[in-house]
Amino acid sequence: MKEVKIIDHSDKKAFLLETAHQLFSENGFDATSVRMIAEKAGMNVAMISYYFGSKEKLFEELLVGKTNYMREQLTAIVENKDLDPWSKIELMIDGYSDRILTSGGSLHKLMMREVSLKQRTEISNLIEKRIMFNLKAVHEIIVEGIKKKVFVHNIDFPMLMSTLIGTLTQTVTSDSMFFRFENVDGKKHTKKIDVNEVSKRVKKHLKRVFARYLLIHPEKYNY
Amino acid sequence: MKEVKIIDHSDKKAFLLETAHQLFSENGFDATSVRMIAEKAGMNVAMISYYFGSKEKLFEELLVGKTNYMREQLTAIVENKDLDPWSKIELMIDGYSDRILTSGGSLHKLMMREVSLKQRTEISNLIEKRIMFNLKAVHEIIVEGIKKKVFVHNIDFPMLMSTLIGTLTQTVTSDSMFFRFENVDGKKHTKKIDVNEVSKRVKKHLKRVFARYLLIHPEKYNY
Amino acid sequence: MKEVKIIDHSDKKAFLLETAHQLFSENGFDATSVRMIAEKAGMNVAMISYYFGSKEKLFEELLVGKTNYMREQLTAIVENKDLDPWSKIELMIDGYSDRILTSGGSLHKLMMREVSLKQRTEISNLIEKRIMFNLKAVHEIIVEGIKKKVFVHNIDFPMLMSTLIGTLTQTVTSDSMFFRFENVDGKKHTKKIDVNEVSKRVKKHLKRVFARYLLIHPEKYNY
Amino acid sequence: MKEVKIIDHSDKKAFLLETAHQLFSENGFDATSVRMIAEKAGMNVAMISYYFGSKEKLFEELLVGKTNYMREQLTAIVENKDLDPWSKIELMIDGYSDRILTSGGSLHKLMMREVSLKQRTEISNLIEKRIMFNLKAVHEIIVEGIKKKVFVHNIDFPMLMSTLIGTLTQTVTSDSMFFRFENVDGKKHTKKIDVNEVSKRVKKHLKRVFARYLLIHPEKYNY
DNA sequence: AATGAATGAGCCTTCATTCAT
DNA sequence: AATGAATGAAGGCTCATTCAT
């Protein structure tokens, strides 16, 4: 009697995506060959063209999958009527930080490199589209805060977003580089910087920057 | 009377460097082949090995050359005894912004991509070294400001530097992306964003962020 | 009924090996390019990397394949209990001569050049290992002959092996060079030297040299 | 007052030759680039083409220079009327051994590789010509020995020369490889083989082989 | 549905030589 | 006489993709 294979064929595809994610994160898009992906995943090279059409298409699919969660999270924050604008900003900062710092920010770095490169236009556009969509949610929060006279009105929104995304990107990019400085209080950073501490620090830092930038009465919060 | 040779033999080398700069900026390091560089410069491929030894060495020479100016400028600011700490910060922000935004920030983006990639270790290390050296100057300014009771004392220096470099990087990376938002005052950005306006805005923005973060009495400055 | 595939997929690989053998023999390892091999074999250059990994690996595979037969033959001689030591030496000389003179000794010359060059260490070591392994068999024969009081006991084994291998190598290397001499009996070598005659002569010569060197009673054999 | 350079211009050429000799010996002809030679000699690359015309011509000049001494030595031996034929053979063996084993036999190996390769025809022919010329002297000694009834008459001269040259070539080629065998007397080769010992051994070995091959009464000599 | 084999274009680097001075 | 600069060809290898089965 013939055995029937129950294998879910989408498994292989998913596994290929996960493997690709890992390798792209480590080596970048260019330096990751389809052969590397296939070998690491224990499949045939041709599978990548077969499943995704091309290396680029694989990457695009990877992106869409991985960025969906942030999108939903932000929407939930914006639409929550029980939160005041500043609390929404705080949650937004927490959400962004958590997502970007995930596994060393490798996926985020990968995305930012592609946008910076603007060579694979399809990919760049896709990424830009998704970033923009998310920032629209932040925009809504801020407009709400101004209306409610909680935030100041002279806000350079594009620049503020550069500070938000830029600070996070720089934190994951420069890794522990900047932490090599002894801090201004003269204390050396003796203990190895761990990812949790970084997460806490960047969140606190961004909230302080945002509070002092946005709030009409920042003195109410002890940042 | 001896004839004096006017021909500067370093011309070709310099031209090769400039050509490489342009192509690296456009396509990134990996996607720029030595053949492309040589062809665009109207020279033989072998000249790149001849002059620089390798594609990587060329890149390193390019980096060193292009980053020397910033280094000198910062040193001058720090050592200037006629300036108070906050003025130094302002000048430092102006200096960084000008350098990074130069020709669309292409070189800076290139550098950040390489650091982010951490694949060509020689290059990554070289870039980190040069960034760190420059930030040391900023560090001195801030320590001085604290001592003189102009700056607050609870400063997370590594994070603040992430905001400085990160904001600038993001501004040149996302290009005009973020400006596609209508601003929070409801006015559309109708006119095309030109590089000068961006420069002014990012400088003003960073000064505002830094003033409110660093100064004990930010209300004295109308940011 | 299932169809049986007759196509041996190793055909192409084998053909590539044979083509490489021929070209290496003619031009040497360095002067034979992978492109030459591929073109002559009517295949794509990439196939060499595909099948063998690299040009060197191809060569190593070639070596191992071609030297296996001699190894087996020698083992058979040594272990044959019906043969007296001197008969084993005779068979050994016949075997070595036949193998080395095969197709003009091209493979043997190739091997000796590589050992002499000692540049590609992997290859040199591989060749040395295989030569040493085979000579161990000869060593056993000689030790047996001494024990049985057929061979003299003051034998410089390493030197004797140099004479064995060296004479054969020189014969194939100098090709017909040495035969340009009129022989000592005054007779000119008028007829073209053919490979069979050379084979006979070198075997006879080596047996004579070995008999007079090894045997306690060489006068029993009319060499 | 202008200084006058006294430099003998042939010095540079000679130095270039010596440098080339060293590098060719170490790496072989192909793997030694003209740049390497020029750099090691502290001169310009173009000098090689300038002085010698090409890399090959340089090699030819090198060969001729280095092989002249052996030629003279052999002629002296043949023409010496105070020596009996066997003494001449002994001297000839000593002379050949000394020349070939000089500095690890590197030049000799180089020559044999080129002959074996037969790719650079000019060079191969040149080497063959010089070898043949020298062997003619040996031929004369042997003919003399036969006439004087000291040597047997059934001598395969070409083969005997293969044994002479081949044994020496193999000795320098296989380096210490063959010495890794413990000798047939069961004694291990514990002490490192030094070049002087090898020289003595190969001379003794060749004399023993030649005595037993050539002499009508070998028992008179205790080889 | 899935794959091993095969492709052709491209990569960076090195080569021996020649050119202009 | 001597050289630094420049050349064009060729080197081995890797790539993403497609083909035949």
PDB file of C-alpha atoms in Angstrom, chain D residues 13 21 27 43 48 70 88 93 95 97 99 118 144 150 159 168 170-171 184 186 194 212 221:
ATOM      1  CA  LYS D  13      72.381  42.649 -15.683  1.00  0.00           C
ATOM      2  CA  HIS D  21      68.066  32.256 -10.766  1.00  0.00           C
ATOM      3  CA  ASN D  27      58.979  28.922  -7.726  1.00  0.00           C
ATOM      4  CA  MET D  43      64.925  47.604 -10.411  1.00  0.00           C
ATOM      5  CA  ILE D  48      64.009  42.751 -18.085  1.00  0.00           C
ATOM      6  CA  MET D  70      80.467  21.390 -16.009  1.00  0.00           C
ATOM      7  CA  LYS D  88      87.580   8.832 -15.245  1.00  0.00           C
ATOM      8  CA  ILE D  93      80.284  10.761 -11.237  1.00  0.00           C
ATOM      9  CA  GLY D  95      81.607  16.024 -10.927  1.00  0.00           C
ATOM     10  CA  SER D  97      76.882  14.825  -8.447  1.00  0.00           C
ATOM     11  CA  ARG D  99      77.081  20.131  -9.837  1.00  0.00           C
ATOM     12  CA  LYS D 118      58.786  20.804 -23.866  1.00  0.00           C
ATOM     13  CA  GLU D 144      87.902   3.976 -24.374  1.00  0.00           C
ATOM     14  CA  VAL D 150      88.363  -2.862 -18.862  1.00  0.00           C
ATOM     15  CA  MET D 159      69.916   3.585 -20.746  1.00  0.00           C
ATOM     16  CA  LEU D 168      70.669  12.247  -9.538  1.00  0.00           C
ATOM     17  CA  GLN D 170      65.382  11.824  -8.491  1.00  0.00           C
ATOM     18  CA  THR D 171      67.633  12.283  -5.497  1.00  0.00           C
ATOM     19  CA  VAL D 184      66.706  -2.550   4.945  1.00  0.00           C
ATOM     20  CA  GLY D 186      66.251  -2.262  10.144  1.00  0.00           C
ATOM     21  CA  ASP D 194      72.120  16.606   5.574  1.00  0.00           C
ATOM     22  CA  ARG D 212      78.971  -3.713 -11.439  1.00  0.00           C
ATOM     23  CA  TYR D 221      86.788  -2.861  -6.364  1.00  0.00           C
TER      24      TYR D 221
END
